[in-house]
Coordinates of C-alpha atoms and ligand atoms in Angstrom, one line a residue:
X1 CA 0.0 0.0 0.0
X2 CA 1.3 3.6 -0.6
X3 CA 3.1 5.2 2.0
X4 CA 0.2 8.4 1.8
X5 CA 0.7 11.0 4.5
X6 CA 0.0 14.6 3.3
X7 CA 1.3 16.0 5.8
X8 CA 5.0 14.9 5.9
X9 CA 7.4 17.4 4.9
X10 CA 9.1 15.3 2.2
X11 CA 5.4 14.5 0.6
X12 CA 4.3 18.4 1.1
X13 CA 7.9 19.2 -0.7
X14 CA 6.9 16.9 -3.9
X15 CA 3.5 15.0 -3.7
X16 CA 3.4 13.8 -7.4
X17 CA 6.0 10.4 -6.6
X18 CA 3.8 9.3 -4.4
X19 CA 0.8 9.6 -6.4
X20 CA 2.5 7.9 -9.6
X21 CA 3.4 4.8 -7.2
X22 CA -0.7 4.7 -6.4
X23 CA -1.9 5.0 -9.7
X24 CA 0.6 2.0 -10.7
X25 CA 0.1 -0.3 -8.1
X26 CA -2.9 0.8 -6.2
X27 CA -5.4 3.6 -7.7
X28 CA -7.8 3.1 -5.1
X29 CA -6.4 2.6 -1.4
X30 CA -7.6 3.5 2.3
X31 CA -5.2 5.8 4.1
X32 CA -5.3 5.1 7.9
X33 CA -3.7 8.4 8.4
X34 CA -6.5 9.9 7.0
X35 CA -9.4 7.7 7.1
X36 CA -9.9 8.0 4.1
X37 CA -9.4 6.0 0.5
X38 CA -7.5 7.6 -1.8
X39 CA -8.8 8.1 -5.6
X40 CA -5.8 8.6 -7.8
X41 CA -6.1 7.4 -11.1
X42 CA -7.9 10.0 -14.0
X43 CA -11.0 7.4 -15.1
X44 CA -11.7 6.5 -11.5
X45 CA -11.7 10.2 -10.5
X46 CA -14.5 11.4 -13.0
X47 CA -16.6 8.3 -12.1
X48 CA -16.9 9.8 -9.2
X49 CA -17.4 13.4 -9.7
X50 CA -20.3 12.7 -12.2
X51 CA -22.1 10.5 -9.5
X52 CA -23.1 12.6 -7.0
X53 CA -26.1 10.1 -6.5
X54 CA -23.3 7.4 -5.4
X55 CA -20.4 9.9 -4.2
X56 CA -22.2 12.8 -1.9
X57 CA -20.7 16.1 -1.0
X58 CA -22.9 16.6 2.0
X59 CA -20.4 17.3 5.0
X60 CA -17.6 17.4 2.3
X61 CA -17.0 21.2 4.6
X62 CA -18.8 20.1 8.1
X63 CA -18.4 22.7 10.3
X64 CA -20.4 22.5 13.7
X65 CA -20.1 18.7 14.3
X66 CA -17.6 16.6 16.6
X67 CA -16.2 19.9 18.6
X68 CA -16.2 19.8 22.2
X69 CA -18.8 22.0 24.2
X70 CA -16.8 25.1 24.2
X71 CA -16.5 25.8 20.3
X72 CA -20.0 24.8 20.0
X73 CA -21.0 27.5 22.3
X74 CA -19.2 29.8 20.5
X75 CA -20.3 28.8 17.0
X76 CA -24.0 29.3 18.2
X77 CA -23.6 32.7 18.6
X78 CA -23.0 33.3 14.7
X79 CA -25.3 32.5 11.7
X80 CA -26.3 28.6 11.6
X81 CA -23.9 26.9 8.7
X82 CA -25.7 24.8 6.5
X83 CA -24.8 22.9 3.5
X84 CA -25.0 25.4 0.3
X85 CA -22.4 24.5 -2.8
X86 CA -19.3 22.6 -2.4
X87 CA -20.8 20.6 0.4
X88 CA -24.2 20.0 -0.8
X89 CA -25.7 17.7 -2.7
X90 CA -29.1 17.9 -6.0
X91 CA -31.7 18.9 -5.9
X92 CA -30.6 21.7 -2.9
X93 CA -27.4 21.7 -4.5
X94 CA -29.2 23.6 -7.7
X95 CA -30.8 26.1 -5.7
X96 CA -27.1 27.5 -4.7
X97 CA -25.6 26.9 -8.1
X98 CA -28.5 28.7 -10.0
X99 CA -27.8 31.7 -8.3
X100 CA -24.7 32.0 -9.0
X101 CA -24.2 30.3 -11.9
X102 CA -25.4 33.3 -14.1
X103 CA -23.7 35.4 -12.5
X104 CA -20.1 34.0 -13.1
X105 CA -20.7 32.9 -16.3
X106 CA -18.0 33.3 -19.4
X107 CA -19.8 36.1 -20.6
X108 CA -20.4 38.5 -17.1
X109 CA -16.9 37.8 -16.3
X110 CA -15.4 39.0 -19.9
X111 CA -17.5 42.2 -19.5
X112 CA -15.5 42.4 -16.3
X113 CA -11.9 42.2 -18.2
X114 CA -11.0 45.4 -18.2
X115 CA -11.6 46.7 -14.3
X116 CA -9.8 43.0 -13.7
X117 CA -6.9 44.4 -15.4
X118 CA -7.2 47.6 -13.2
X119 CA -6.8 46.0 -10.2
X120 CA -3.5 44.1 -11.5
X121 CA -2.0 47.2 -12.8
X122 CA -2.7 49.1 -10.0
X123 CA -1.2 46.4 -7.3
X124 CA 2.3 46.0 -9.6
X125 CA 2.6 49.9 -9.8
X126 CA 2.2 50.5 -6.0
X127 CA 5.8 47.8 -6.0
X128 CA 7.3 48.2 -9.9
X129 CA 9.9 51.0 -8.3
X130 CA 11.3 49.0 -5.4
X131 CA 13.1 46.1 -7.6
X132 CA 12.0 43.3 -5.9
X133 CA 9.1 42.0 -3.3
X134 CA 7.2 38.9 -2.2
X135 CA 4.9 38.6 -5.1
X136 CA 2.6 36.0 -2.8
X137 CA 1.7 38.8 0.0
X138 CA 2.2 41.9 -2.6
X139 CA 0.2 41.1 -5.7
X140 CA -1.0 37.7 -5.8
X141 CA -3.0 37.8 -2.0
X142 CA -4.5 41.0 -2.5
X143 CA -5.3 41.5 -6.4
X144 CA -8.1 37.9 -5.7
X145 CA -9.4 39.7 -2.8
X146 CA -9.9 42.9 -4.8
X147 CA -11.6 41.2 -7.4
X148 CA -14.0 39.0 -5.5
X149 CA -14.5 42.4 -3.5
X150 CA -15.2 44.5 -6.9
X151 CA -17.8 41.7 -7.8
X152 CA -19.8 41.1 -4.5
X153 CA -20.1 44.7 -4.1
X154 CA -17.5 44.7 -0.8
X155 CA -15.1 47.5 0.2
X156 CA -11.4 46.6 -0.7
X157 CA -10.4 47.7 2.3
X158 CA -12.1 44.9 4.2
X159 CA -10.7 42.0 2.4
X160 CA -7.6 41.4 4.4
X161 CA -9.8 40.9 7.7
X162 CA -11.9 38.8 5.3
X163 CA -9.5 37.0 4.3
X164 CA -8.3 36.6 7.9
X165 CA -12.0 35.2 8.8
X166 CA -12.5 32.8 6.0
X167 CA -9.0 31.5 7.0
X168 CA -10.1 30.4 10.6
X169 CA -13.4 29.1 9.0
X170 CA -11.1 27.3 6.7
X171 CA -8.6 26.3 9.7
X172 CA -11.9 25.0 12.2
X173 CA -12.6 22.1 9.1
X174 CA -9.0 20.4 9.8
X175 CA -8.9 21.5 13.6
X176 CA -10.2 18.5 15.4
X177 CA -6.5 17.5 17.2
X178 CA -5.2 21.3 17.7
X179 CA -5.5 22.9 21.0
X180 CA -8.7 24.1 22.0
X181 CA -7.5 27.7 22.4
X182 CA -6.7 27.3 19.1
X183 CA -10.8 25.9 17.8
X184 CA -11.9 28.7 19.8
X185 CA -9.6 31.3 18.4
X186 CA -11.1 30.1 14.9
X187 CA -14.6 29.6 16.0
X188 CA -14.6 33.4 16.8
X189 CA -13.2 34.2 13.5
X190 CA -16.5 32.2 11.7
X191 CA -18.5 33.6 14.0
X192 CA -17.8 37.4 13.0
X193 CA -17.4 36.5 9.2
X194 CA -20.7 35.3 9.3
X195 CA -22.3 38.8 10.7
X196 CA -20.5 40.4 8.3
X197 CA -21.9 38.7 5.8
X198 CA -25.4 38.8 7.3
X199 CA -25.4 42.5 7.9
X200 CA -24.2 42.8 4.0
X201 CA -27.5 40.7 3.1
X202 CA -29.8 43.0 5.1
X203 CA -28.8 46.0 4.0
X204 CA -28.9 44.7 0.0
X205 CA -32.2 43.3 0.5
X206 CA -33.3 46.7 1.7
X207 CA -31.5 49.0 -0.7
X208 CA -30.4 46.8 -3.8
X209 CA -27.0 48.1 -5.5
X210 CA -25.8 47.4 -8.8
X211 CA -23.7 44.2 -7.5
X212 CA -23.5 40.6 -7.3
X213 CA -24.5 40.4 -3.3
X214 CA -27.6 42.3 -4.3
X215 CA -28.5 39.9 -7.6
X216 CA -27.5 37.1 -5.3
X217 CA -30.0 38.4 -2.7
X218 CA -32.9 39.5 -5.0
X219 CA -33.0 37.3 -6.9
X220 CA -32.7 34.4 -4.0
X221 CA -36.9 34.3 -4.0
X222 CA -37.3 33.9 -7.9
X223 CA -37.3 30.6 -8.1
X224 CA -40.0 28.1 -6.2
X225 CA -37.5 27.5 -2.8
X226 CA -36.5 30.6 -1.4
X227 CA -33.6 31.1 0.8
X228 CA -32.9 31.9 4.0
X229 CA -30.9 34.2 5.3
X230 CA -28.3 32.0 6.5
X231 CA -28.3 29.8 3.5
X232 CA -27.4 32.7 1.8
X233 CA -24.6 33.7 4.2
X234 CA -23.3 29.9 3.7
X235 CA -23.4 30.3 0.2
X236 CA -21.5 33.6 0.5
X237 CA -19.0 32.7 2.7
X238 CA -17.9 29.6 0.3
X239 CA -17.5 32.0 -2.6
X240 CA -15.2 34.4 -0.5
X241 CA -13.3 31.6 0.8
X242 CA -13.1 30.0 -2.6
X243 CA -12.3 32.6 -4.8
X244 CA -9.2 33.8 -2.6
X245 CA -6.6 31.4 -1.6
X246 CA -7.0 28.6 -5.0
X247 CA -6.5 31.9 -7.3
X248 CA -3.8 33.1 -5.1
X249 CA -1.8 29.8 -5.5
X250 CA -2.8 29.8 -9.3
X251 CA -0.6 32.8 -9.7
X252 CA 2.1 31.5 -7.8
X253 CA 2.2 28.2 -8.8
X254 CA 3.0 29.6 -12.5
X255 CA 5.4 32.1 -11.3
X256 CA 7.1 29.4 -10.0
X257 CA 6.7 26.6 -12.5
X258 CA 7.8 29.6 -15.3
X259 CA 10.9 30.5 -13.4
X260 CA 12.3 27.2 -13.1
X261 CA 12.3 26.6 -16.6
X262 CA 13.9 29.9 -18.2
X263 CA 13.6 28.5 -21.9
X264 CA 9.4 28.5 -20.9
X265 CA 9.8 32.1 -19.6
X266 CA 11.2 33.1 -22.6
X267 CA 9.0 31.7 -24.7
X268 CA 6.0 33.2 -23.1
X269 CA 8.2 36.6 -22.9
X270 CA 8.1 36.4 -26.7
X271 CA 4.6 35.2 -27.5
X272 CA 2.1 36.9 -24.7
X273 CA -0.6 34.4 -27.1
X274 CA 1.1 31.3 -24.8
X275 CA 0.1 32.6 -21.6
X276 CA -3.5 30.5 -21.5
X277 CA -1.7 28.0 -22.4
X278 CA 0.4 28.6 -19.5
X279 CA -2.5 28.6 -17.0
X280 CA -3.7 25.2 -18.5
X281 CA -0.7 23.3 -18.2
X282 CA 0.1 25.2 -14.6
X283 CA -3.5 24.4 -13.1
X284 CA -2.7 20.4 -14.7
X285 CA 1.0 20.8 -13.4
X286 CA 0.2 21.9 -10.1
X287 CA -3.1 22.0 -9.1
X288 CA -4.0 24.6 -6.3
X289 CA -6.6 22.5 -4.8
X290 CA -5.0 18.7 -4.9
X291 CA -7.9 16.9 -4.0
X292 CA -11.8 16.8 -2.5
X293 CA -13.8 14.7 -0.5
X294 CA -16.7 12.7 -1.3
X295 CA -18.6 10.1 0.9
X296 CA -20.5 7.1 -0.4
X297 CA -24.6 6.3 -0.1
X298 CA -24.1 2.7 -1.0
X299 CA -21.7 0.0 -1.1
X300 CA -19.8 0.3 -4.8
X301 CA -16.8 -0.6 -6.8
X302 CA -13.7 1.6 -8.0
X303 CA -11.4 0.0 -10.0
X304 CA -11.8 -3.2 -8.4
X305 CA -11.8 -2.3 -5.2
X306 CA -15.0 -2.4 -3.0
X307 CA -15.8 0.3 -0.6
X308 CA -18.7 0.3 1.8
X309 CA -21.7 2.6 2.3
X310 CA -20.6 5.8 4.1
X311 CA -16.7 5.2 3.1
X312 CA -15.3 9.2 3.3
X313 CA -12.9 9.7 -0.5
X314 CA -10.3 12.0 -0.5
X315 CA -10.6 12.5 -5.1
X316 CA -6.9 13.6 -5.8
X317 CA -7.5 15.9 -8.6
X318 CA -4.1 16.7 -8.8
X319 CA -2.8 13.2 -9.0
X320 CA -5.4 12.4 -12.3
X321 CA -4.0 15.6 -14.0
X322 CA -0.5 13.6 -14.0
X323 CA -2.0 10.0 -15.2
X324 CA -0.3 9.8 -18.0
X325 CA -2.7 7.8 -20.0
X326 CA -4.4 10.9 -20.6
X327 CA -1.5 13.3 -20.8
X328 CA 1.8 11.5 -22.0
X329 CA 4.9 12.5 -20.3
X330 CA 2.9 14.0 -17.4
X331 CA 6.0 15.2 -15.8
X332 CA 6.6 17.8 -18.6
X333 CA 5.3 21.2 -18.4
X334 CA 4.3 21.4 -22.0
X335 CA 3.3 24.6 -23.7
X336 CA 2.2 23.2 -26.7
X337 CA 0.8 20.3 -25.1
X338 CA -3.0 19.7 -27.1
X339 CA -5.0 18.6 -23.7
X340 CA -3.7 20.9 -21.3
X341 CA -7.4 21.7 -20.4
X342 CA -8.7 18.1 -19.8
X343 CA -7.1 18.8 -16.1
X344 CA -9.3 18.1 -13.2
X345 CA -8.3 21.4 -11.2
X346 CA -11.6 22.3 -11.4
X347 CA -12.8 19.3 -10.8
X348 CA -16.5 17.9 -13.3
X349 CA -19.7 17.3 -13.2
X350 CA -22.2 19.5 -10.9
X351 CA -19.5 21.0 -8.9
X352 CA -17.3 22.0 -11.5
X353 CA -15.6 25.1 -10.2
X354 CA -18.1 27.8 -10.7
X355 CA -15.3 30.7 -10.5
X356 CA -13.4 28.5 -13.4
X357 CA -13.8 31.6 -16.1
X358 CA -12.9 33.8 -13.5
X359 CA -10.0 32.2 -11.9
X360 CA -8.9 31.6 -15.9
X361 CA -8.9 35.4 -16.6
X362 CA -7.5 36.4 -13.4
X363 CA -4.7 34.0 -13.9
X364 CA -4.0 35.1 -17.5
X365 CA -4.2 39.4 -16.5
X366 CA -1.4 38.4 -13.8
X367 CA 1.1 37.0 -15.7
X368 CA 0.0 39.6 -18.6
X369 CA 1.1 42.4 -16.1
X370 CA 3.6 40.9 -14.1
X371 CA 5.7 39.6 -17.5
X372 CA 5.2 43.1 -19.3
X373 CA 6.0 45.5 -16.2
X374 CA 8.8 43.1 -14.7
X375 CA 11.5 43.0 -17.2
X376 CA 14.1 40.0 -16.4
X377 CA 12.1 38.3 -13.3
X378 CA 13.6 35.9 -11.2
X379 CA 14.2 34.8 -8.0
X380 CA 15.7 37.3 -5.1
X381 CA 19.6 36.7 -4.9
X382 CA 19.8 32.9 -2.7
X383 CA 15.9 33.1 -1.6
X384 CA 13.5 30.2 -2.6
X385 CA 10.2 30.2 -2.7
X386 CA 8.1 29.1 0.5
X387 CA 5.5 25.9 0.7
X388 CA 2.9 26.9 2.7
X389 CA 2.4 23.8 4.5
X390 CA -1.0 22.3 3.9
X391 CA -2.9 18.8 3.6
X392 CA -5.0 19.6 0.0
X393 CA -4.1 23.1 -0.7
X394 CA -0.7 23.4 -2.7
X395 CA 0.7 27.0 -2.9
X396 CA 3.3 29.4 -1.6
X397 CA 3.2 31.5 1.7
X398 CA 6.5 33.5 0.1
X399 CA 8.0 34.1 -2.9
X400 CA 10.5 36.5 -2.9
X401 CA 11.2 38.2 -6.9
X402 CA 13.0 40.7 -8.1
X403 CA 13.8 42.4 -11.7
X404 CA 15.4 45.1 -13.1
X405 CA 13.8 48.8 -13.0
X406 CA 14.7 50.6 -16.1
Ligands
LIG501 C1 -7.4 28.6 -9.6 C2 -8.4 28.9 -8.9 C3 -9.4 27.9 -8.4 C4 -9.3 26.5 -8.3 C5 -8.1 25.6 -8.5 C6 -10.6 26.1 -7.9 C7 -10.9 24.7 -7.6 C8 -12.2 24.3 -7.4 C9 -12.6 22.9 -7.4 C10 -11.6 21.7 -7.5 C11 -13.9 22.8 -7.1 C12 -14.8 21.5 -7.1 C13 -15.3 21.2 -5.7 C14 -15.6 19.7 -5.6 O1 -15.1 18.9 -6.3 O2 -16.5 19.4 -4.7 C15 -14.4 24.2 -7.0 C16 -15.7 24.5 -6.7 C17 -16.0 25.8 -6.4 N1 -15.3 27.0 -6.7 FE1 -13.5 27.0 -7.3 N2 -11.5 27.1 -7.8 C18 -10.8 28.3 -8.1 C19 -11.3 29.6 -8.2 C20 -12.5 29.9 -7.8 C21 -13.1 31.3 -7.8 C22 -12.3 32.5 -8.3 C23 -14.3 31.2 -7.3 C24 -15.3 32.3 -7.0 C25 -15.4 33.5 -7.5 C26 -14.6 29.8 -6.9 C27 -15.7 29.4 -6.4 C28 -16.1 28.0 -6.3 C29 -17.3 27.6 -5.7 C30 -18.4 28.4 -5.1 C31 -17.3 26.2 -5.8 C32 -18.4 25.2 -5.4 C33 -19.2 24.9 -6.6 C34 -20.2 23.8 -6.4 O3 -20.1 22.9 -5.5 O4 -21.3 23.8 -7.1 N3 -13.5 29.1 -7.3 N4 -13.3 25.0 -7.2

């Protein structure tokens, strides 16, 4: 059986060896670590996904269950979570998605390309002078938060205690064996993110703006199942939390991947048309969000292996973008490469990512700007780029740059 344990520092450093051993010898395998089986191989992976009926999502984010007394005493003084996107399942599922489906869709977010651009101009000028900087806390933190900001309708200025909040919602999910100062610290943090969010739904629903919270909150009654108030703050707080951090790591994943392969960089220097391209084969290379959970509703079969009813699935999106019966040479980032965009990063099926355009055009503006106004980038004389150390999210905490100023 693989030796699977996410959160060793040698597997954090370099995941993908471990994954090609499981696809090879073991796609499907329980992880006693985890508690979980494993889902490695590409086929097995979409079988899943497009089965919600068989592989649910409910209490794929569970926050509120298994906490001692304490956290749940704080939690109850916030907004009730219940299940709204990622962790839901049809039909409630499609009461979430419709909302916000429109909303995100290929075509609102190209009418948004231009104030997108804005934002990434705006961040790399407020640097461009000084040489060098930690492109992770200077540009690609901040310029997700401004746009998810600019799209719900939120002040820019609140996004770094946002961001803060939906990182201690984030951090009560895998909290179960830290120190209970620690649940409570991030209980507290949920507990005001959520009355944010509330108090942002009240005062749309009583004076509508020309924003997304207000479409998402009149227009949460059109259909035949309204919803409440703190479905909608559920809902909300899975787009903040979603949009910020995977888009963040999409940037610096690329940097990163680019910079270790100078001939790449060059190429991309010399034809800008490369750089979706470059976002497709970085989201297959080195996918921000490595893998989901699913649990089953029946007893079933995955590539030969039977797991019971309720087994919880930990889908490794990231491995299946590296089986290389789909993409050949898996190892090799590829600009030219015809299937870049049959990557899983976004996973399929109903929860397909529903930020996927934007996260696209966010990803291609920042290396647009950051290529065109940072002549000769590299990395800050001896400093490396810094893992932040995480079980299914794959990014950088630091990454120190610099380049010449003309
Ligand atoms: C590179 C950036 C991003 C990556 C890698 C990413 C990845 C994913 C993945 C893998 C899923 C599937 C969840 C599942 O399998 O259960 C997902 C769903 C989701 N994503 Fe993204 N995402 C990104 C950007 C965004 C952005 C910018 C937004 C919002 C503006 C967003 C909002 C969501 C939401 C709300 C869902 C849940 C959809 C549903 O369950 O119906 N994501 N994302």
């Amino acid at each position: 059986m693989p030796k699977f344990d996410p959160t060793s520092p040698h597997q954090m450093e370099n995941p993908y060896p471990v994954y090609a051993t499981a696809r090879a010898e073991q796609p499907v395998f329980f992880s006693p670590e985890l508690q979980m089986w494993l889902v490695t191989r590409y086929e097995d992976i979409c079988t899943v996904v497009k089965d919600p009926a068989t592989f649910s999502s409910l209490g794929a984010a569970s926050v509120g269950s298994g906490f001692p007394p304490e956290v749940l005493a704080v939690l109850a003084e916030g907004v009730p979570i219940t299940p709204s996107l990622v962790d839901n399942d049809p039909p409630s599922h499609t009461r979430f998605r419709n909302l916000v489906n429109k909303a995100l869709a290929p075509r609102q977010v190209a009418a948004l390309e231009s104030r997108v651009r804005q934002a990434a101009q705006e961040l790399v000028e407020s640097f461009v002078r000084e040489g060098h900087a930690d492109l992770i806390t200077r540009f690609a933190t901040p310029f997700p938060g401004w746009v998810i900001a600019d799209i719900l309708g939120l002040p820019r200025e609140d996004m770094p205690e946002l961001k803060r909040l939906g990182d201690a919602m984030v951090g009560l999910l895998g909290s179960a064996h830290e120190p209970l100062e620690r649940q409570l610290e991030y209980a507290r943090g949920m507990v005001q993110l959520t009355k944010y969010l509330l108090a942002r739904v009240r005062e749309r629903a009583a004076e509508p703006r020309d924003d997304l919270l207000s479409l998402i909150v009149t227009g949460r009654n059109e259909r035949d199942s309204a919803l409440s108030d703190s479905e909608l703050v559920s809902m909300l707080s899975q787009l903040l939390n979603a949009g910020h951090e995977t888009t963040t790591n999409l940037i610096g994943n690329s940097l990163v991947l680019l910079l270790d392969r100078p001939e790449q960089l060059r190429a991309l220097r010399e034809d800008p048309g490369l750089i979706p391209q470059a976002v497709e084969e970085s989201l297959r290379m080195d996918a921000p969000v490595q893998g989901l959970f699913r649990t089953t509703t029946r007893e079933v079969e995955l590539s030969g292996v039977k797991l019971p009813a309720g087994a919880r699935l930990h889908v490794l999106y990231a491995s299946g973008n590296h089986d290389a019966s789909v993409f050949p040479h898996p190892e090799r980032f590829d600009l030219h490469r015809p299937n870049s965009d049959a990557h899983l990063a976004f996973s399929r099926g109903i929860h397909f990512c529903v930020g996927a355009p934007l996260a696209r055009q966010e990803g291609r503006i920042a290396l647009e700007v950051l290529l065109r106004r940072l002549p000769n980038l590299r990395y800050q004389d001896g400093l490396r780029p810094v893992r932040r150390p995480h079980f299914f999210v794959r990014g950088y905490e630091h990454l120190p740059l610099a380049w010449d100023v003309g």
